[in-house]
């Protein structure tokens, strides 16, 4: 199997099928990263970000010198693109309550208990939205998208210990915020 | 994720519960849509480049003709001065291919 660098050389010689192969290799990771930054309510927007990222990468591949891995380079573009999009006004609040996308039916007994759980989940979701982008992304990649610490580290371009620290600090901040809300 | 304190374990459970929904996947036609966009963008760029080059050639040729006529040169001389280099330039790729041909074959 060809390495990313070999495929990049082919793309630089004008071979679009090599670029299609690069897209095939990295599309899910790019989409997951965009989704982890934008949040569960923005899957179509995350897909748009993934498309934009690959178009941008294709245009810049002519000047790509290969100092960094293609993956890390593309993930960095994704992170910046998604954060920029998120800073737009309409992304400050999701158009759908994120909890609405989560388990509607709970196996816990009683409607009161279910309502309580739903309220607590909603509060947690709102607290997550107040965290720094890197923490939100790390949390969603790890807990929601099921990535390992190593994979999160690769996607965010930081060492594994930094990911662990992000997760720890995010949990600490969430505990404080939930306590403030009486949970 | 070892050695968690009790409060951290509670938050961990909350997070796992709150984020237990299925993650969305990329749409089936993601790659097709992307490659179509890429094709369009490439074609648009190629067309733009071609228009720019043709425009530049036309403007510089016109300016050259005006200047050369101003200097009193005959139309035949102007034609030779413009078409000569253009013919030479168009021959360069063929000449290069001819000179590289045997070298490339040696590597086959």
mmCIF file of C-alpha atoms in Angstrom:
data_model
loop_
_atom_site.group_PDB
_atom_site.id
_atom_site.type_symbol
_atom_site.label_atom_id
_atom_site.label_comp_id
_atom_site.label_asym_id
_atom_site.label_seq_id
_atom_site.Cartn_x
_atom_site.Cartn_y
_atom_site.Cartn_z
ATOM 1 C CA UNK A 1 0.000 0.000 0.000
ATOM 2 C CA UNK A 2 1.267 3.437 -0.927
ATOM 3 C CA UNK A 3 2.161 5.859 1.853
ATOM 4 C CA UNK A 4 0.541 9.295 2.113
ATOM 5 C CA UNK A 5 3.794 10.903 0.895
ATOM 6 C CA UNK A 6 3.818 8.742 -2.243
ATOM 7 C CA UNK A 7 0.192 9.643 -2.912
ATOM 8 C CA UNK A 8 0.991 13.343 -2.420
ATOM 9 C CA UNK A 9 3.781 13.094 -5.023
ATOM 10 C CA UNK A 10 1.267 11.602 -7.464
ATOM 11 C CA UNK A 11 -1.252 14.384 -6.696
ATOM 12 C CA UNK A 12 1.485 16.971 -7.292
ATOM 13 C CA UNK A 13 1.983 15.427 -10.736
ATOM 14 C CA UNK A 14 -1.739 15.957 -11.401
ATOM 15 C CA UNK A 15 -3.148 12.526 -10.504
ATOM 16 C CA UNK A 16 -6.641 13.067 -9.055
ATOM 17 C CA UNK A 17 -7.170 9.379 -8.248
ATOM 18 C CA UNK A 18 -4.307 9.634 -5.743
ATOM 19 C CA UNK A 19 -6.130 12.507 -4.075
ATOM 20 C CA UNK A 20 -9.326 10.444 -3.963
ATOM 21 C CA UNK A 21 -7.342 7.765 -2.097
ATOM 22 C CA UNK A 22 -6.050 10.363 0.403
ATOM 23 C CA UNK A 23 -9.640 11.528 0.949
ATOM 24 C CA UNK A 24 -10.784 7.936 1.471
ATOM 25 C CA UNK A 25 -8.081 7.456 4.127
ATOM 26 C CA UNK A 26 -8.764 10.599 6.124
ATOM 27 C CA UNK A 27 -12.438 11.534 5.529
ATOM 28 C CA UNK A 28 -13.866 9.861 8.640
ATOM 29 C CA UNK A 29 -11.248 11.364 10.934
ATOM 30 C CA UNK A 30 -11.728 14.828 9.430
ATOM 31 C CA UNK A 31 -15.517 14.536 9.781
ATOM 32 C CA UNK A 32 -15.248 13.284 13.379
ATOM 33 C CA UNK A 33 -12.959 16.151 14.327
ATOM 34 C CA UNK A 34 -15.262 18.750 12.739
ATOM 35 C CA UNK A 35 -18.261 17.148 14.439
ATOM 36 C CA UNK A 36 -16.498 17.119 17.808
ATOM 37 C CA UNK A 37 -15.926 20.867 17.560
ATOM 38 C CA UNK A 38 -19.323 21.874 16.169
ATOM 39 C CA UNK A 39 -21.374 19.486 18.294
ATOM 40 C CA UNK A 40 -23.921 16.726 17.616
ATOM 41 C CA UNK A 41 -26.564 19.150 16.309
ATOM 42 C CA UNK A 42 -24.372 20.167 13.379
ATOM 43 C CA UNK A 43 -23.632 16.985 11.424
ATOM 44 C CA UNK A 44 -24.460 18.506 7.976
ATOM 45 C CA UNK A 45 -22.236 21.501 8.749
ATOM 46 C CA UNK A 46 -19.439 19.154 9.851
ATOM 47 C CA UNK A 47 -19.714 17.440 6.470
ATOM 48 C CA UNK A 48 -19.472 20.819 4.725
ATOM 49 C CA UNK A 49 -16.366 21.583 6.770
ATOM 50 C CA UNK A 50 -14.852 18.238 5.714
ATOM 51 C CA UNK A 51 -15.513 19.081 2.041
ATOM 52 C CA UNK A 52 -14.002 22.555 2.410
ATOM 53 C CA UNK A 53 -10.957 21.141 4.174
ATOM 54 C CA UNK A 54 -10.225 18.666 1.383
ATOM 55 C CA UNK A 55 -10.722 21.337 -1.295
ATOM 56 C CA UNK A 56 -8.354 23.644 0.588
ATOM 57 C CA UNK A 57 -5.850 20.800 0.996
ATOM 58 C CA UNK A 58 -5.995 19.999 -2.728
ATOM 59 C CA UNK A 59 -5.330 23.632 -3.651
ATOM 60 C CA UNK A 60 -2.390 23.818 -1.233
ATOM 61 C CA UNK A 61 -0.860 20.409 -2.006
ATOM 62 C CA UNK A 62 1.289 21.977 -4.725
ATOM 63 C CA UNK A 63 3.220 23.808 -2.028
ATOM 64 C CA UNK A 64 3.035 21.028 0.601
ATOM 65 C CA UNK A 65 6.660 20.282 1.498
ATOM 66 C CA UNK A 66 6.028 17.200 3.557
ATOM 67 C CA UNK A 67 7.589 18.584 6.753
ATOM 68 C CA UNK A 68 4.508 17.348 8.587
ATOM 69 C CA UNK A 69 2.357 14.275 8.101
ATOM 70 C CA UNK A 70 -0.539 14.814 5.690
ATOM 71 C CA UNK A 71 -2.963 13.692 8.412
ATOM 72 C CA UNK A 72 -1.742 16.167 11.036
ATOM 73 C CA UNK A 73 -1.748 18.956 8.445
ATOM 74 C CA UNK A 74 -5.317 18.216 7.341
ATOM 75 C CA UNK A 75 -6.520 17.860 10.962
ATOM 76 C CA UNK A 76 -5.016 21.259 11.790
ATOM 77 C CA UNK A 77 -6.905 22.815 8.845
ATOM 78 C CA UNK A 78 -10.083 21.052 10.027
ATOM 79 C CA UNK A 79 -9.725 22.320 13.581
ATOM 80 C CA UNK A 80 -9.238 25.926 12.427
ATOM 81 C CA UNK A 81 -12.034 25.736 9.842
ATOM 82 C CA UNK A 82 -14.513 24.286 12.352
ATOM 83 C CA UNK A 83 -13.570 26.763 15.085
ATOM 84 C CA UNK A 84 -13.985 29.649 12.613
ATOM 85 C CA UNK A 85 -17.392 28.375 11.576
ATOM 86 C CA UNK A 86 -18.407 27.916 15.195
ATOM 87 C CA UNK A 87 -17.546 31.507 15.979
ATOM 88 C CA UNK A 88 -20.278 32.636 13.587
ATOM 89 C CA UNK A 89 -23.343 33.895 15.448
ATOM 90 C CA UNK A 90 -25.733 31.147 14.388
ATOM 91 C CA UNK A 91 -23.418 28.496 15.798
ATOM 92 C CA UNK A 92 -23.396 29.925 19.283
ATOM 93 C CA UNK A 93 -26.606 28.070 20.021
ATOM 94 C CA UNK A 94 -27.556 24.811 18.374
ATOM 95 C CA UNK A 95 -30.784 24.878 16.358
ATOM 96 C CA UNK A 96 -31.711 21.601 18.013
ATOM 97 C CA UNK A 97 -31.277 20.858 21.680
ATOM 98 C CA UNK A 98 -28.403 18.428 21.787
ATOM 99 C CA UNK A 99 -30.171 16.308 24.368
ATOM 100 C CA UNK A 100 -32.970 15.803 21.826
ATOM 101 C CA UNK A 101 -30.514 13.815 19.756
ATOM 102 C CA UNK A 102 -29.571 11.612 22.642
ATOM 103 C CA UNK A 103 -31.375 8.650 24.100
ATOM 104 C CA UNK A 104 -35.021 9.616 24.238
ATOM 105 C CA UNK A 105 -36.089 6.409 25.895
ATOM 106 C CA UNK A 106 -34.371 5.721 29.163
ATOM 107 C CA UNK A 107 -34.360 2.348 30.881
ATOM 108 C CA UNK A 108 -34.756 4.067 34.225
ATOM 109 C CA UNK A 109 -38.132 3.614 35.891
ATOM 110 C CA UNK A 110 -40.729 6.339 36.282
ATOM 111 C CA UNK A 111 -41.451 9.526 34.322
ATOM 112 C CA UNK A 112 -40.150 11.741 37.161
ATOM 113 C CA UNK A 113 -36.822 9.961 37.134
ATOM 114 C CA UNK A 114 -36.677 10.179 33.352
ATOM 115 C CA UNK A 115 -37.445 13.904 33.396
ATOM 116 C CA UNK A 116 -34.775 14.412 36.053
ATOM 117 C CA UNK A 117 -32.227 12.524 33.976
ATOM 118 C CA UNK A 118 -33.159 14.493 30.854
ATOM 119 C CA UNK A 119 -32.793 17.776 32.781
ATOM 120 C CA UNK A 120 -29.412 16.741 34.140
ATOM 121 C CA UNK A 121 -28.233 15.687 30.662
ATOM 122 C CA UNK A 122 -29.420 19.022 29.280
ATOM 123 C CA UNK A 123 -27.566 20.892 32.029
ATOM 124 C CA UNK A 124 -24.432 18.872 31.293
ATOM 125 C CA UNK A 125 -24.736 19.627 27.568
ATOM 126 C CA UNK A 126 -25.080 23.342 28.300
ATOM 127 C CA UNK A 127 -22.058 23.227 30.609
ATOM 128 C CA UNK A 128 -20.004 21.460 27.918
ATOM 129 C CA UNK A 129 -20.794 24.313 25.507
ATOM 130 C CA UNK A 130 -19.117 26.776 27.884
ATOM 131 C CA UNK A 131 -15.814 24.857 27.879
ATOM 132 C CA UNK A 132 -12.863 25.850 25.642
ATOM 133 C CA UNK A 133 -13.027 24.384 22.107
ATOM 134 C CA UNK A 134 -10.149 21.963 22.671
ATOM 135 C CA UNK A 135 -11.789 20.535 25.816
ATOM 136 C CA UNK A 136 -15.190 20.186 24.101
ATOM 137 C CA UNK A 137 -13.557 18.476 21.164
ATOM 138 C CA UNK A 138 -11.558 16.103 23.379
ATOM 139 C CA UNK A 139 -14.681 15.206 25.403
ATOM 140 C CA UNK A 140 -16.826 14.490 22.338
ATOM 141 C CA UNK A 141 -14.111 12.557 20.554
ATOM 142 C CA UNK A 142 -13.443 10.420 23.618
ATOM 143 C CA UNK A 143 -16.900 9.885 25.102
ATOM 144 C CA UNK A 144 -19.231 10.285 22.155
ATOM 145 C CA UNK A 145 -17.241 9.204 19.121
ATOM 146 C CA UNK A 146 -15.400 6.475 21.011
ATOM 147 C CA UNK A 147 -11.863 7.501 20.040
ATOM 148 C CA UNK A 148 -8.946 6.346 22.152
ATOM 149 C CA UNK A 149 -6.627 8.836 23.885
ATOM 150 C CA UNK A 150 -4.038 8.107 21.176
ATOM 151 C CA UNK A 151 -6.508 8.882 18.383
ATOM 152 C CA UNK A 152 -7.663 12.091 20.106
ATOM 153 C CA UNK A 153 -4.023 13.101 20.475
ATOM 154 C CA UNK A 154 -3.442 12.546 16.742
ATOM 155 C CA UNK A 155 -6.561 14.482 15.752
ATOM 156 C CA UNK A 156 -5.893 17.432 18.035
ATOM 157 C CA UNK A 157 -2.164 17.407 17.313
ATOM 158 C CA UNK A 158 -1.153 17.331 20.973
ATOM 159 C CA UNK A 159 0.672 14.708 23.084
ATOM 160 C CA UNK A 160 -1.360 11.975 24.788
ATOM 161 C CA UNK A 161 -0.616 13.427 28.251
ATOM 162 C CA UNK A 162 -2.102 16.743 27.114
ATOM 163 C CA UNK A 163 -5.276 14.934 26.019
ATOM 164 C CA UNK A 164 -5.488 13.259 29.431
ATOM 165 C CA UNK A 165 -5.025 16.636 31.041
ATOM 166 C CA UNK A 166 -7.730 18.190 28.801
ATOM 167 C CA UNK A 167 -10.150 15.431 29.828
ATOM 168 C CA UNK A 168 -9.278 15.762 33.508
ATOM 169 C CA UNK A 169 -9.619 19.558 33.474
ATOM 170 C CA UNK A 170 -12.856 19.349 31.493
ATOM 171 C CA UNK A 171 -14.324 16.937 34.061
ATOM 172 C CA UNK A 172 -13.167 19.220 36.871
ATOM 173 C CA UNK A 173 -14.756 22.275 35.248
ATOM 174 C CA UNK A 174 -17.965 20.352 34.547
ATOM 175 C CA UNK A 175 -18.186 19.188 38.150
ATOM 176 C CA UNK A 176 -17.919 22.799 39.347
ATOM 177 C CA UNK A 177 -20.471 24.071 36.834
ATOM 178 C CA UNK A 178 -22.946 21.289 37.641
ATOM 179 C CA UNK A 179 -22.537 21.968 41.364
ATOM 180 C CA UNK A 180 -23.373 25.641 40.717
ATOM 181 C CA UNK A 181 -26.587 24.490 39.046
ATOM 182 C CA UNK A 182 -27.479 22.281 42.012
ATOM 183 C CA UNK A 183 -26.625 18.859 40.565
ATOM 184 C CA UNK B 1 -7.772 6.975 32.550
ATOM 185 C CA UNK B 2 -6.784 5.240 35.776
ATOM 186 C CA UNK B 3 -6.763 6.458 39.383
ATOM 187 C CA UNK B 4 -9.921 8.552 39.225
ATOM 188 C CA UNK B 5 -11.314 10.186 42.300
ATOM 189 C CA UNK B 6 -14.969 9.435 43.212
ATOM 190 C CA UNK B 7 -16.252 12.812 41.924
ATOM 191 C CA UNK B 8 -14.439 12.224 38.627
ATOM 192 C CA UNK B 9 -15.975 8.776 38.295
ATOM 193 C CA UNK B 10 -19.432 10.323 38.783
ATOM 194 C CA UNK B 11 -18.796 12.857 36.031
ATOM 195 C CA UNK B 12 -17.386 10.074 33.861
ATOM 196 C CA UNK B 13 -20.646 8.106 34.262
ATOM 197 C CA UNK B 14 -22.710 11.233 33.520
ATOM 198 C CA UNK B 15 -20.674 11.966 30.394
ATOM 199 C CA UNK B 16 -20.913 8.393 29.143
ATOM 200 C CA UNK B 17 -24.680 8.428 29.680
ATOM 201 C CA UNK B 18 -25.179 11.865 28.170
ATOM 202 C CA UNK B 19 -23.077 11.043 25.106
ATOM 203 C CA UNK B 20 -24.442 7.588 24.436
ATOM 204 C CA UNK B 21 -26.307 8.490 21.242
ATOM 205 C CA UNK B 22 -25.159 7.000 17.959
ATOM 206 C CA UNK B 23 -22.677 9.161 16.101
ATOM 207 C CA UNK B 24 -23.743 10.297 12.627
ATOM 208 C CA UNK B 25 -21.750 9.054 9.668
ATOM 209 C CA UNK B 26 -20.675 10.766 6.480
ATOM 210 C CA UNK B 27 -23.245 10.667 3.709
ATOM 211 C CA UNK B 28 -22.766 7.992 1.048
ATOM 212 C CA UNK B 29 -22.104 10.491 -1.722
ATOM 213 C CA UNK B 30 -19.489 12.497 0.198
ATOM 214 C CA UNK B 31 -16.626 11.460 -2.054
ATOM 215 C CA UNK B 32 -18.595 11.888 -5.298
ATOM 216 C CA UNK B 33 -19.765 15.360 -4.239
ATOM 217 C CA UNK B 34 -16.218 16.320 -3.261
ATOM 218 C CA UNK B 35 -14.634 15.082 -6.490
ATOM 219 C CA UNK B 36 -17.330 16.890 -8.515
ATOM 220 C CA UNK B 37 -16.570 20.134 -6.650
ATOM 221 C CA UNK B 38 -12.865 19.522 -7.204
ATOM 222 C CA UNK B 39 -13.365 18.962 -10.945
ATOM 223 C CA UNK B 40 -15.422 22.141 -11.227
ATOM 224 C CA UNK B 41 -12.878 24.173 -9.259
ATOM 225 C CA UNK B 42 -9.980 22.821 -11.364
ATOM 226 C CA UNK B 43 -11.790 23.498 -14.649
ATOM 227 C CA UNK B 44 -12.715 27.018 -13.526
ATOM 228 C CA UNK B 45 -9.088 27.695 -12.558
ATOM 229 C CA UNK B 46 -7.786 26.265 -15.868
ATOM 230 C CA UNK B 47 -10.243 28.401 -17.820
ATOM 231 C CA UNK B 48 -9.257 31.489 -15.833
ATOM 232 C CA UNK B 49 -5.554 30.804 -16.435
ATOM 233 C CA UNK B 50 -6.137 30.288 -20.160
ATOM 234 C CA UNK B 51 -8.148 33.516 -20.444
ATOM 235 C CA UNK B 52 -5.442 35.433 -18.553
ATOM 236 C CA UNK B 53 -2.621 34.067 -20.732
ATOM 237 C CA UNK B 54 -4.524 34.698 -23.988
ATOM 238 C CA UNK B 55 -5.378 38.229 -22.847
ATOM 239 C CA UNK B 56 -1.756 38.928 -21.952
ATOM 240 C CA UNK B 57 -0.516 37.610 -25.317
ATOM 241 C CA UNK B 58 -3.067 39.653 -27.260
ATOM 242 C CA UNK B 59 -2.376 42.890 -25.390
ATOM 243 C CA UNK B 60 1.418 42.544 -25.659
ATOM 244 C CA UNK B 61 1.227 41.615 -29.365
ATOM 245 C CA UNK B 62 -1.016 44.601 -30.063
ATOM 246 C CA UNK B 63 1.286 46.943 -28.132
ATOM 247 C CA UNK B 64 4.311 45.561 -30.029
ATOM 248 C CA UNK B 65 2.591 46.083 -33.400
ATOM 249 C CA UNK B 66 1.694 49.689 -32.531
ATOM 250 C CA UNK B 67 5.249 50.474 -31.376
ATOM 251 C CA UNK B 68 6.910 48.751 -34.327
ATOM 252 C CA UNK B 69 4.629 50.495 -36.818
ATOM 253 C CA UNK B 70 5.407 53.768 -35.034
ATOM 254 C CA UNK B 71 9.095 53.065 -35.647
ATOM 255 C CA UNK B 72 8.278 52.623 -39.353
ATOM 256 C CA UNK B 73 8.833 48.858 -39.648
ATOM 257 C CA UNK B 74 7.249 47.013 -42.587
ATOM 258 C CA UNK B 75 4.291 44.648 -41.905
ATOM 259 C CA UNK B 76 6.353 41.664 -43.106
ATOM 260 C CA UNK B 77 9.104 42.393 -40.600
ATOM 261 C CA UNK B 78 6.550 42.893 -37.809
ATOM 262 C CA UNK B 79 4.905 39.582 -38.731
ATOM 263 C CA UNK B 80 8.255 37.781 -38.695
ATOM 264 C CA UNK B 81 9.244 39.329 -35.345
ATOM 265 C CA UNK B 82 5.944 38.283 -33.743
ATOM 266 C CA UNK B 83 5.399 34.890 -35.324
ATOM 267 C CA UNK B 84 9.048 33.759 -35.230
ATOM 268 C CA UNK B 85 9.391 33.560 -31.440
ATOM 269 C CA UNK B 86 5.828 32.209 -31.156
ATOM 270 C CA UNK B 87 6.679 29.358 -33.566
ATOM 271 C CA UNK B 88 9.905 28.637 -31.690
ATOM 272 C CA UNK B 89 8.048 28.545 -28.351
ATOM 273 C CA UNK B 90 5.425 26.157 -29.710
ATOM 274 C CA UNK B 91 8.206 23.859 -30.954
ATOM 275 C CA UNK B 92 9.980 23.665 -27.584
ATOM 276 C CA UNK B 93 7.749 20.924 -26.037
ATOM 277 C CA UNK B 94 8.154 18.715 -29.119
ATOM 278 C CA UNK B 95 11.925 19.294 -29.141
ATOM 279 C CA UNK B 96 12.165 18.462 -25.442
ATOM 280 C CA UNK B 97 10.115 15.287 -25.933
ATOM 281 C CA UNK B 98 12.423 14.244 -28.752
ATOM 282 C CA UNK B 99 15.571 14.868 -26.727
ATOM 283 C CA UNK B 100 14.212 13.114 -23.585
ATOM 284 C CA UNK B 101 12.728 10.144 -25.425
ATOM 285 C CA UNK B 102 15.751 7.836 -25.488
ATOM 286 C CA UNK B 103 16.705 8.752 -21.881
ATOM 287 C CA UNK B 104 13.256 7.816 -20.554
ATOM 288 C CA UNK B 105 13.267 4.575 -22.468
ATOM 289 C CA UNK B 106 16.571 3.651 -20.860
ATOM 290 C CA UNK B 107 14.843 3.564 -17.476
ATOM 291 C CA UNK B 108 12.052 1.270 -18.662
#
